[in-house]
């Protein structure tokens, strides 16, 4: 199995265009099922997860074609409504097919989804919401057989006890062509969800997102949706990964095609740690190390607009180079510190207790041979290896490839000595 070989401590410098967002492209690819015809999704990243989503779409009878940065999905002849256990296990997002298939076919057979092992990741919110919309759910072992009771899915008022991203997406997909209006209270409002809503609105859906202390999404069911051409949002997690790696090498970078508003919280943290940040023309961000990195006191993961859990491992890797102590509190997933023992192999000083993790930064980490434990944990190891002295090797690359498009080529453009071999 191939490894990433990184010659660390090389100052990264240059400019890059950020790839399209994985977490936005997956639900949008799935949402194409709600239309009948050819959708063109621009800036759709070429990743293991988008490839697996296309495999499922193909098995259901859709045609998918990659044309450079775009994915063309023709959903005219969708005939299937069952997804195999194997394909469901390839990623967590496969569960979002449920809402879309039920809306189009009125019946769906799926299995429990896979995804990174960062916690128990149940699907009880999804099932409960679909039941409230008049869907019958029969669970036999890992198999879920779901049917719409009556002619159409019924709009409903759904209160989420936690603003789950996947559940909010599933409800939206089930609701856009349902009978009546669906209101999701305490909805997740991550930028990727807004991107899904924007795609659906372009197809003819009626959706209103209200952001206040009780975020809600209101969806008025429409008769049908039309296919469209849509440009997927840039990936804020990839952008923050590049910024962190550049900061770890005391370098500078101009990232193009990235929305500062999507990175609000993260840019504040990077600035507090000693990075100079300038934004240009609404979608370019420049970052440069202004002074030696220093720790921020506390970073607590929260649903959007709070600090994203996906960036916790990545900023943690950067904090290992920052003077002082940083406390990380992980409130979203109970098993999201699996990267810690790997970071320790670089000489990082980290203590973990339950959902709290404390790092004590040191000026120099040394090289290490490490293994990615999950997608973002793997990205954290790249940040550590970039800043560390010596040659590091990272294995288990399929995890990293789930979310980062040709990662070595991106860093190579910034002057990194990084190879896959
Ligand atoms: C999505 C993102 C993932 C991100 C996460 C939180 C995608 C493809 N993945 O994952 O990168 O880390 O949001 O921002 O977009 N929960 C339940 N029952 C459920 C559903 C969720 O208890 O039925 C819990 C989960 O165990 C977790 C929390 O709710 O503790 C948040 O999960 P959720 O927001 O649903 O995350 P995902 O949609 O899986």
JSON list of N, CA and C and ligand atoms in Angstrom, two decimals, residues 21-24 26-27 49 91-96 114 118-128 161-169 188 190 192-193 236-237 302-304 307-311 330-334 336 355 375-376 402, ligand 1:
[
{"chain": "A", "resi": 21, "resn": "UNK", "atom": "N", "xyz": [-16.42, 21.38, -2.42]},
{"chain": "A", "resi": 21, "resn": "UNK", "atom": "CA", "xyz": [-16.67, 20.78, -1.11]},
{"chain": "A", "resi": 21, "resn": "UNK", "atom": "C", "xyz": [-17.20, 19.35, -1.21]},
{"chain": "A", "resi": 22, "resn": "UNK", "atom": "N", "xyz": [-16.53, 18.45, -0.49]},
{"chain": "A", "resi": 22, "resn": "UNK", "atom": "CA", "xyz": [-17.01, 17.05, -0.42]},
{"chain": "A", "resi": 22, "resn": "UNK", "atom": "C", "xyz": [-18.39, 17.00, 0.24]},
{"chain": "A", "resi": 23, "resn": "UNK", "atom": "N", "xyz": [-18.50, 17.65, 1.39]},
{"chain": "A", "resi": 23, "resn": "UNK", "atom": "CA", "xyz": [-19.74, 17.51, 2.16]},
{"chain": "A", "resi": 23, "resn": "UNK", "atom": "C", "xyz": [-20.93, 18.22, 1.51]},
{"chain": "A", "resi": 24, "resn": "UNK", "atom": "N", "xyz": [-20.66, 19.11, 0.53]},
{"chain": "A", "resi": 24, "resn": "UNK", "atom": "CA", "xyz": [-21.78, 19.70, -0.22]},
{"chain": "A", "resi": 24, "resn": "UNK", "atom": "C", "xyz": [-22.06, 18.85, -1.45]},
{"chain": "A", "resi": 26, "resn": "UNK", "atom": "N", "xyz": [-21.76, 15.64, -2.00]},
{"chain": "A", "resi": 26, "resn": "UNK", "atom": "CA", "xyz": [-22.42, 14.34, -1.81]},
{"chain": "A", "resi": 26, "resn": "UNK", "atom": "C", "xyz": [-23.95, 14.48, -1.76]},
{"chain": "A", "resi": 27, "resn": "UNK", "atom": "N", "xyz": [-24.50, 15.34, -0.86]},
{"chain": "A", "resi": 27, "resn": "UNK", "atom": "CA", "xyz": [-25.97, 15.46, -0.87]},
{"chain": "A", "resi": 27, "resn": "UNK", "atom": "C", "xyz": [-26.51, 16.04, -2.17]},
{"chain": "A", "resi": 49, "resn": "UNK", "atom": "N", "xyz": [-15.26, 9.35, -2.21]},
{"chain": "A", "resi": 49, "resn": "UNK", "atom": "CA", "xyz": [-16.67, 9.43, -1.80]},
{"chain": "A", "resi": 49, "resn": "UNK", "atom": "C", "xyz": [-17.58, 9.85, -2.95]},
{"chain": "A", "resi": 91, "resn": "UNK", "atom": "N", "xyz": [-19.62, 4.85, 2.86]},
{"chain": "A", "resi": 91, "resn": "UNK", "atom": "CA", "xyz": [-19.60, 6.20, 3.45]},
{"chain": "A", "resi": 91, "resn": "UNK", "atom": "C", "xyz": [-20.88, 6.48, 4.23]},
{"chain": "A", "resi": 92, "resn": "UNK", "atom": "N", "xyz": [-20.79, 7.42, 5.12]},
{"chain": "A", "resi": 92, "resn": "UNK", "atom": "CA", "xyz": [-21.92, 7.82, 5.96]},
{"chain": "A", "resi": 92, "resn": "UNK", "atom": "C", "xyz": [-23.05, 8.45, 5.14]},
{"chain": "A", "resi": 93, "resn": "UNK", "atom": "N", "xyz": [-22.67, 9.22, 4.12]},
{"chain": "A", "resi": 93, "resn": "UNK", "atom": "CA", "xyz": [-23.66, 9.97, 3.35]},
{"chain": "A", "resi": 93, "resn": "UNK", "atom": "C", "xyz": [-24.64, 9.09, 2.59]},
{"chain": "A", "resi": 94, "resn": "UNK", "atom": "N", "xyz": [-24.32, 7.78, 2.47]},
{"chain": "A", "resi": 94, "resn": "UNK", "atom": "CA", "xyz": [-25.22, 6.90, 1.71]},
{"chain": "A", "resi": 94, "resn": "UNK", "atom": "C", "xyz": [-26.63, 6.93, 2.31]},
{"chain": "A", "resi": 95, "resn": "UNK", "atom": "N", "xyz": [-26.75, 7.24, 3.60]},
{"chain": "A", "resi": 95, "resn": "UNK", "atom": "CA", "xyz": [-28.07, 7.25, 4.23]},
{"chain": "A", "resi": 95, "resn": "UNK", "atom": "C", "xyz": [-28.96, 8.36, 3.66]},
{"chain": "A", "resi": 96, "resn": "UNK", "atom": "N", "xyz": [-28.34, 9.38, 3.04]},
{"chain": "A", "resi": 96, "resn": "UNK", "atom": "CA", "xyz": [-29.12, 10.50, 2.49]},
{"chain": "A", "resi": 96, "resn": "UNK", "atom": "C", "xyz": [-29.91, 10.04, 1.25]},
{"chain": "A", "resi": 114, "resn": "UNK", "atom": "N", "xyz": [-21.89, 3.36, 6.37]},
{"chain": "A", "resi": 114, "resn": "UNK", "atom": "CA", "xyz": [-20.54, 3.26, 6.93]},
{"chain": "A", "resi": 114, "resn": "UNK", "atom": "C", "xyz": [-20.03, 4.64, 7.28]},
{"chain": "A", "resi": 118, "resn": "UNK", "atom": "N", "xyz": [-15.63, 7.63, 14.10]},
{"chain": "A", "resi": 118, "resn": "UNK", "atom": "CA", "xyz": [-15.32, 8.73, 15.03]},
{"chain": "A", "resi": 118, "resn": "UNK", "atom": "C", "xyz": [-16.35, 8.81, 16.15]},
{"chain": "A", "resi": 119, "resn": "UNK", "atom": "N", "xyz": [-17.19, 7.80, 16.21]},
{"chain": "A", "resi": 119, "resn": "UNK", "atom": "CA", "xyz": [-18.23, 7.75, 17.24]},
{"chain": "A", "resi": 119, "resn": "UNK", "atom": "C", "xyz": [-19.26, 6.72, 16.84]},
{"chain": "A", "resi": 120, "resn": "UNK", "atom": "N", "xyz": [-20.33, 6.59, 17.63]},
{"chain": "A", "resi": 120, "resn": "UNK", "atom": "CA", "xyz": [-21.31, 5.53, 17.34]},
{"chain": "A", "resi": 120, "resn": "UNK", "atom": "C", "xyz": [-22.14, 5.83, 16.09]},
{"chain": "A", "resi": 121, "resn": "UNK", "atom": "N", "xyz": [-22.38, 7.08, 15.81]},
{"chain": "A", "resi": 121, "resn": "UNK", "atom": "CA", "xyz": [-23.08, 7.56, 14.61]},
{"chain": "A", "resi": 121, "resn": "UNK", "atom": "C", "xyz": [-24.38, 6.80, 14.31]},
{"chain": "A", "resi": 122, "resn": "UNK", "atom": "N", "xyz": [-25.35, 6.86, 15.23]},
{"chain": "A", "resi": 122, "resn": "UNK", "atom": "CA", "xyz": [-26.62, 6.19, 14.97]},
{"chain": "A", "resi": 122, "resn": "UNK", "atom": "C", "xyz": [-27.45, 6.92, 13.91]},
{"chain": "A", "resi": 123, "resn": "UNK", "atom": "N", "xyz": [-28.61, 6.34, 13.50]},
{"chain": "A", "resi": 123, "resn": "UNK", "atom": "CA", "xyz": [-29.46, 7.02, 12.51]},
{"chain": "A", "resi": 123, "resn": "UNK", "atom": "C", "xyz": [-30.89, 7.21, 13.07]},
{"chain": "A", "resi": 124, "resn": "UNK", "atom": "N", "xyz": [-31.00, 7.20, 14.40]},
{"chain": "A", "resi": 124, "resn": "UNK", "atom": "CA", "xyz": [-32.33, 7.32, 15.01]},
{"chain": "A", "resi": 124, "resn": "UNK", "atom": "C", "xyz": [-33.05, 8.63, 14.65]},
{"chain": "A", "resi": 125, "resn": "UNK", "atom": "N", "xyz": [-32.30, 9.73, 14.51]},
{"chain": "A", "resi": 125, "resn": "UNK", "atom": "CA", "xyz": [-32.96, 11.01, 14.16]},
{"chain": "A", "resi": 125, "resn": "UNK", "atom": "C", "xyz": [-33.55, 10.92, 12.75]},
{"chain": "A", "resi": 126, "resn": "UNK", "atom": "N", "xyz": [-32.79, 10.29, 11.84]},
{"chain": "A", "resi": 126, "resn": "UNK", "atom": "CA", "xyz": [-33.25, 10.15, 10.45]},
{"chain": "A", "resi": 126, "resn": "UNK", "atom": "C", "xyz": [-34.58, 9.37, 10.42]},
{"chain": "A", "resi": 127, "resn": "UNK", "atom": "N", "xyz": [-34.56, 8.24, 11.11]},
{"chain": "A", "resi": 127, "resn": "UNK", "atom": "CA", "xyz": [-35.73, 7.34, 11.08]},
{"chain": "A", "resi": 127, "resn": "UNK", "atom": "C", "xyz": [-36.94, 8.03, 11.71]},
{"chain": "A", "resi": 128, "resn": "UNK", "atom": "N", "xyz": [-36.70, 8.67, 12.86]},
{"chain": "A", "resi": 128, "resn": "UNK", "atom": "CA", "xyz": [-37.81, 9.33, 13.54]},
{"chain": "A", "resi": 128, "resn": "UNK", "atom": "C", "xyz": [-38.42, 10.43, 12.65]},
{"chain": "A", "resi": 161, "resn": "UNK", "atom": "N", "xyz": [-33.65, 17.17, 18.22]},
{"chain": "A", "resi": 161, "resn": "UNK", "atom": "CA", "xyz": [-33.09, 17.37, 19.57]},
{"chain": "A", "resi": 161, "resn": "UNK", "atom": "C", "xyz": [-31.62, 17.82, 19.46]},
{"chain": "A", "resi": 162, "resn": "UNK", "atom": "N", "xyz": [-30.98, 17.53, 18.30]},
{"chain": "A", "resi": 162, "resn": "UNK", "atom": "CA", "xyz": [-29.63, 18.01, 18.02]},
{"chain": "A", "resi": 162, "resn": "UNK", "atom": "C", "xyz": [-29.59, 18.37, 16.53]},
{"chain": "A", "resi": 163, "resn": "UNK", "atom": "N", "xyz": [-28.93, 19.50, 16.17]},
{"chain": "A", "resi": 163, "resn": "UNK", "atom": "CA", "xyz": [-28.95, 19.90, 14.76]},
{"chain": "A", "resi": 163, "resn": "UNK", "atom": "C", "xyz": [-28.05, 19.01, 13.89]},
{"chain": "A", "resi": 164, "resn": "UNK", "atom": "N", "xyz": [-28.51, 17.80, 13.65]},
{"chain": "A", "resi": 164, "resn": "UNK", "atom": "CA", "xyz": [-27.73, 16.83, 12.86]},
{"chain": "A", "resi": 164, "resn": "UNK", "atom": "C", "xyz": [-27.70, 17.23, 11.38]},
{"chain": "A", "resi": 165, "resn": "UNK", "atom": "N", "xyz": [-26.51, 17.23, 10.80]},
{"chain": "A", "resi": 165, "resn": "UNK", "atom": "CA", "xyz": [-26.31, 17.63, 9.41]},
{"chain": "A", "resi": 165, "resn": "UNK", "atom": "C", "xyz": [-27.03, 16.64, 8.48]},
{"chain": "A", "resi": 166, "resn": "UNK", "atom": "N", "xyz": [-26.70, 15.36, 8.64]},
{"chain": "A", "resi": 166, "resn": "UNK", "atom": "CA", "xyz": [-27.27, 14.34, 7.75]},
{"chain": "A", "resi": 166, "resn": "UNK", "atom": "C", "xyz": [-28.78, 14.27, 7.87]},
{"chain": "A", "resi": 167, "resn": "UNK", "atom": "N", "xyz": [-29.30, 14.36, 9.10]},
{"chain": "A", "resi": 167, "resn": "UNK", "atom": "CA", "xyz": [-30.76, 14.28, 9.27]},
{"chain": "A", "resi": 167, "resn": "UNK", "atom": "C", "xyz": [-31.43, 15.46, 8.58]},
{"chain": "A", "resi": 168, "resn": "UNK", "atom": "N", "xyz": [-30.88, 16.66, 8.76]},
{"chain": "A", "resi": 168, "resn": "UNK", "atom": "CA", "xyz": [-31.46, 17.85, 8.12]},
{"chain": "A", "resi": 168, "resn": "UNK", "atom": "C", "xyz": [-31.48, 17.65, 6.60]},
{"chain": "A", "resi": 169, "resn": "UNK", "atom": "N", "xyz": [-30.40, 17.10, 6.04]},
{"chain": "A", "resi": 169, "resn": "UNK", "atom": "CA", "xyz": [-30.34, 16.88, 4.59]},
{"chain": "A", "resi": 169, "resn": "UNK", "atom": "C", "xyz": [-31.39, 15.86, 4.14]},
{"chain": "A", "resi": 188, "resn": "UNK", "atom": "N", "xyz": [-29.78, 21.92, 11.31]},
{"chain": "A", "resi": 188, "resn": "UNK", "atom": "CA", "xyz": [-28.37, 22.23, 11.08]},
{"chain": "A", "resi": 188, "resn": "UNK", "atom": "C", "xyz": [-28.33, 23.26, 9.95]},
{"chain": "A", "resi": 190, "resn": "UNK", "atom": "N", "xyz": [-25.20, 24.33, 8.46]},
{"chain": "A", "resi": 190, "resn": "UNK", "atom": "CA", "xyz": [-23.83, 24.36, 7.94]},
{"chain": "A", "resi": 190, "resn": "UNK", "atom": "C", "xyz": [-23.87, 24.93, 6.51]},
{"chain": "A", "resi": 192, "resn": "UNK", "atom": "N", "xyz": [-22.71, 23.84, 3.90]},
{"chain": "A", "resi": 192, "resn": "UNK", "atom": "CA", "xyz": [-22.96, 22.78, 2.92]},
{"chain": "A", "resi": 192, "resn": "UNK", "atom": "C", "xyz": [-24.46, 22.52, 2.78]},
{"chain": "A", "resi": 193, "resn": "UNK", "atom": "N", "xyz": [-25.21, 22.73, 3.87]},
{"chain": "A", "resi": 193, "resn": "UNK", "atom": "CA", "xyz": [-26.67, 22.55, 3.80]},
{"chain": "A", "resi": 193, "resn": "UNK", "atom": "C", "xyz": [-27.28, 23.71, 3.00]},
{"chain": "A", "resi": 236, "resn": "UNK", "atom": "N", "xyz": [-14.39, 24.31, 2.66]},
{"chain": "A", "resi": 236, "resn": "UNK", "atom": "CA", "xyz": [-13.82, 25.12, 3.76]},
{"chain": "A", "resi": 236, "resn": "UNK", "atom": "C", "xyz": [-12.87, 24.29, 4.62]},
{"chain": "A", "resi": 237, "resn": "UNK", "atom": "N", "xyz": [-13.09, 22.97, 4.70]},
{"chain": "A", "resi": 237, "resn": "UNK", "atom": "CA", "xyz": [-12.22, 22.13, 5.54]},
{"chain": "A", "resi": 237, "resn": "UNK", "atom": "C", "xyz": [-10.86, 21.95, 4.85]},
{"chain": "A", "resi": 302, "resn": "UNK", "atom": "N", "xyz": [-18.60, 22.84, 17.93]},
{"chain": "A", "resi": 302, "resn": "UNK", "atom": "CA", "xyz": [-20.04, 23.13, 18.04]},
{"chain": "A", "resi": 302, "resn": "UNK", "atom": "C", "xyz": [-20.66, 23.07, 16.65]},
{"chain": "A", "resi": 303, "resn": "UNK", "atom": "N", "xyz": [-21.99, 22.88, 16.59]},
{"chain": "A", "resi": 303, "resn": "UNK", "atom": "CA", "xyz": [-22.63, 22.98, 15.27]},
{"chain": "A", "resi": 303, "resn": "UNK", "atom": "C", "xyz": [-22.43, 24.38, 14.70]},
{"chain": "A", "resi": 304, "resn": "UNK", "atom": "N", "xyz": [-22.53, 24.52, 13.39]},
{"chain": "A", "resi": 304, "resn": "UNK", "atom": "CA", "xyz": [-22.34, 25.83, 12.74]},
{"chain": "A", "resi": 304, "resn": "UNK", "atom": "C", "xyz": [-23.31, 26.86, 13.33]},
{"chain": "A", "resi": 307, "resn": "UNK", "atom": "N", "xyz": [-17.22, 26.31, 16.02]},
{"chain": "A", "resi": 307, "resn": "UNK", "atom": "CA", "xyz": [-16.01, 25.72, 15.45]},
{"chain": "A", "resi": 307, "resn": "UNK", "atom": "C", "xyz": [-16.30, 24.29, 14.97]},
{"chain": "A", "resi": 308, "resn": "UNK", "atom": "N", "xyz": [-16.00, 23.97, 13.70]},
{"chain": "A", "resi": 308, "resn": "UNK", "atom": "CA", "xyz": [-16.39, 22.65, 13.17]},
{"chain": "A", "resi": 308, "resn": "UNK", "atom": "C", "xyz": [-15.57, 21.49, 13.72]},
{"chain": "A", "resi": 309, "resn": "UNK", "atom": "N", "xyz": [-16.26, 20.42, 14.06]},
{"chain": "A", "resi": 309, "resn": "UNK", "atom": "CA", "xyz": [-15.59, 19.23, 14.58]},
{"chain": "A", "resi": 309, "resn": "UNK", "atom": "C", "xyz": [-14.58, 18.67, 13.56]},
{"chain": "A", "resi": 310, "resn": "UNK", "atom": "N", "xyz": [-14.87, 18.83, 12.25]},
{"chain": "A", "resi": 310, "resn": "UNK", "atom": "CA", "xyz": [-13.95, 18.31, 11.24]},
{"chain": "A", "resi": 310, "resn": "UNK", "atom": "C", "xyz": [-12.58, 18.98, 11.30]},
{"chain": "A", "resi": 311, "resn": "UNK", "atom": "N", "xyz": [-12.53, 20.19, 11.87]},
{"chain": "A", "resi": 311, "resn": "UNK", "atom": "CA", "xyz": [-11.23, 20.88, 11.94]},
{"chain": "A", "resi": 311, "resn": "UNK", "atom": "C", "xyz": [-10.50, 20.67, 13.26]},
{"chain": "A", "resi": 330, "resn": "UNK", "atom": "N", "xyz": [-14.33, 18.33, 22.56]},
{"chain": "A", "resi": 330, "resn": "UNK", "atom": "CA", "xyz": [-15.06, 17.75, 21.42]},
{"chain": "A", "resi": 330, "resn": "UNK", "atom": "C", "xyz": [-16.48, 17.44, 21.87]},
{"chain": "A", "resi": 331, "resn": "UNK", "atom": "N", "xyz": [-17.45, 18.21, 21.37]},
{"chain": "A", "resi": 331, "resn": "UNK", "atom": "CA", "xyz": [-18.82, 18.01, 21.84]},
{"chain": "A", "resi": 331, "resn": "UNK", "atom": "C", "xyz": [-19.67, 17.24, 20.84]},
{"chain": "A", "resi": 332, "resn": "UNK", "atom": "N", "xyz": [-19.16, 17.01, 19.61]},
{"chain": "A", "resi": 332, "resn": "UNK", "atom": "CA", "xyz": [-20.03, 16.40, 18.58]},
{"chain": "A", "resi": 332, "resn": "UNK", "atom": "C", "xyz": [-19.86, 14.88, 18.51]},
{"chain": "A", "resi": 333, "resn": "UNK", "atom": "N", "xyz": [-18.63, 14.42, 18.39]},
{"chain": "A", "resi": 333, "resn": "UNK", "atom": "CA", "xyz": [-18.39, 12.97, 18.27]},
{"chain": "A", "resi": 333, "resn": "UNK", "atom": "C", "xyz": [-17.55, 12.49, 19.46]},
{"chain": "A", "resi": 334, "resn": "UNK", "atom": "N", "xyz": [-17.93, 11.33, 20.03]},
{"chain": "A", "resi": 334, "resn": "UNK", "atom": "CA", "xyz": [-17.29, 10.89, 21.27]},
{"chain": "A", "resi": 334, "resn": "UNK", "atom": "C", "xyz": [-15.95, 10.19, 21.05]},
{"chain": "A", "resi": 336, "resn": "UNK", "atom": "N", "xyz": [-13.33, 11.15, 18.73]},
{"chain": "A", "resi": 336, "resn": "UNK", "atom": "CA", "xyz": [-12.64, 11.88, 17.68]},
{"chain": "A", "resi": 336, "resn": "UNK", "atom": "C", "xyz": [-11.24, 12.34, 18.09]},
{"chain": "A", "resi": 355, "resn": "UNK", "atom": "N", "xyz": [-13.72, 13.64, 26.65]},
{"chain": "A", "resi": 355, "resn": "UNK", "atom": "CA", "xyz": [-13.89, 14.48, 25.45]},
{"chain": "A", "resi": 355, "resn": "UNK", "atom": "C", "xyz": [-13.01, 15.72, 25.48]},
{"chain": "A", "resi": 375, "resn": "UNK", "atom": "N", "xyz": [-10.44, 10.26, 8.13]},
{"chain": "A", "resi": 375, "resn": "UNK", "atom": "CA", "xyz": [-10.17, 11.29, 7.12]},
{"chain": "A", "resi": 375, "resn": "UNK", "atom": "C", "xyz": [-9.48, 12.54, 7.69]},
{"chain": "A", "resi": 376, "resn": "UNK", "atom": "N", "xyz": [-10.13, 13.22, 8.62]},
{"chain": "A", "resi": 376, "resn": "UNK", "atom": "CA", "xyz": [-9.55, 14.48, 9.11]},
{"chain": "A", "resi": 376, "resn": "UNK", "atom": "C", "xyz": [-8.37, 14.23, 10.04]},
{"chain": "A", "resi": 402, "resn": "UNK", "atom": "N", "xyz": [-10.51, 10.20, 0.70]},
{"chain": "A", "resi": 402, "resn": "UNK", "atom": "CA", "xyz": [-11.98, 10.37, 0.74]},
{"chain": "A", "resi": 402, "resn": "UNK", "atom": "C", "xyz": [-12.37, 11.83, 0.67]},
{"chain": "B", "resi": 1, "resn": "LIG", "atom": "C1", "xyz": [-21.70, 15.48, 8.87]},
{"chain": "B", "resi": 1, "resn": "LIG", "atom": "C2", "xyz": [-20.43, 15.60, 8.07]},
{"chain": "B", "resi": 1, "resn": "LIG", "atom": "C3", "xyz": [-19.21, 15.38, 8.95]},
{"chain": "B", "resi": 1, "resn": "LIG", "atom": "C4", "xyz": [-19.25, 16.31, 10.14]},
{"chain": "B", "resi": 1, "resn": "LIG", "atom": "C5", "xyz": [-20.59, 16.22, 10.86]},
{"chain": "B", "resi": 1, "resn": "LIG", "atom": "C6", "xyz": [-20.76, 17.23, 11.97]},
{"chain": "B", "resi": 1, "resn": "LIG", "atom": "C7", "xyz": [-20.97, 14.93, 5.81]},
{"chain": "B", "resi": 1, "resn": "LIG", "atom": "C8", "xyz": [-20.80, 13.92, 4.74]},
{"chain": "B", "resi": 1, "resn": "LIG", "atom": "N1", "xyz": [-20.42, 14.63, 6.99]},
{"chain": "B", "resi": 1, "resn": "LIG", "atom": "O1", "xyz": [-21.77, 14.14, 9.37]},
{"chain": "B", "resi": 1, "resn": "LIG", "atom": "O2", "xyz": [-18.05, 15.63, 8.17]},
{"chain": "B", "resi": 1, "resn": "LIG", "atom": "O3", "xyz": [-18.23, 15.95, 11.04]},
{"chain": "B", "resi": 1, "resn": "LIG", "atom": "O4", "xyz": [-21.68, 16.41, 9.94]},
{"chain": "B", "resi": 1, "resn": "LIG", "atom": "O5", "xyz": [-20.60, 18.52, 11.49]},
{"chain": "B", "resi": 1, "resn": "LIG", "atom": "O6", "xyz": [-21.54, 15.99, 5.60]},
{"chain": "B", "resi": 1, "resn": "LIG", "atom": "N2", "xyz": [-26.60, 11.71, 15.68]},
{"chain": "B", "resi": 1, "resn": "LIG", "atom": "C9", "xyz": [-27.46, 10.87, 16.36]},
{"chain": "B", "resi": 1, "resn": "LIG", "atom": "N3", "xyz": [-28.47, 10.29, 15.67]},
{"chain": "B", "resi": 1, "resn": "LIG", "atom": "C10", "xyz": [-28.67, 10.49, 14.34]},
{"chain": "B", "resi": 1, "resn": "LIG", "atom": "C11", "xyz": [-27.79, 11.36, 13.65]},
{"chain": "B", "resi": 1, "resn": "LIG", "atom": "C12", "xyz": [-26.76, 11.95, 14.34]},
{"chain": "B", "resi": 1, "resn": "LIG", "atom": "O7", "xyz": [-27.32, 10.65, 17.56]},
{"chain": "B", "resi": 1, "resn": "LIG", "atom": "O8", "xyz": [-29.62, 9.93, 13.77]},
{"chain": "B", "resi": 1, "resn": "LIG", "atom": "C13", "xyz": [-25.48, 12.34, 16.41]},
{"chain": "B", "resi": 1, "resn": "LIG", "atom": "C14", "xyz": [-24.11, 11.82, 15.91]},
{"chain": "B", "resi": 1, "resn": "LIG", "atom": "O9", "xyz": [-23.77, 10.61, 16.54]},
{"chain": "B", "resi": 1, "resn": "LIG", "atom": "C15", "xyz": [-23.20, 12.97, 16.29]},
{"chain": "B", "resi": 1, "resn": "LIG", "atom": "C16", "xyz": [-24.08, 14.20, 16.08]},
{"chain": "B", "resi": 1, "resn": "LIG", "atom": "O10", "xyz": [-25.43, 13.72, 16.11]},
{"chain": "B", "resi": 1, "resn": "LIG", "atom": "O11", "xyz": [-22.86, 12.88, 17.64]},
{"chain": "B", "resi": 1, "resn": "LIG", "atom": "C17", "xyz": [-23.80, 14.96, 14.79]},
{"chain": "B", "resi": 1, "resn": "LIG", "atom": "O12", "xyz": [-23.95, 14.10, 13.70]},
{"chain": "B", "resi": 1, "resn": "LIG", "atom": "P1", "xyz": [-24.41, 14.64, 12.27]},
{"chain": "B", "resi": 1, "resn": "LIG", "atom": "O13", "xyz": [-24.49, 16.12, 12.30]},
{"chain": "B", "resi": 1, "resn": "LIG", "atom": "O14", "xyz": [-25.60, 13.87, 11.85]},
{"chain": "B", "resi": 1, "resn": "LIG", "atom": "O15", "xyz": [-23.15, 14.24, 11.38]},
{"chain": "B", "resi": 1, "resn": "LIG", "atom": "P2", "xyz": [-23.13, 13.57, 9.96]},
{"chain": "B", "resi": 1, "resn": "LIG", "atom": "O16", "xyz": [-24.26, 14.07, 9.13]},
{"chain": "B", "resi": 1, "resn": "LIG", "atom": "O17", "xyz": [-22.95, 12.11, 10.11]}
]
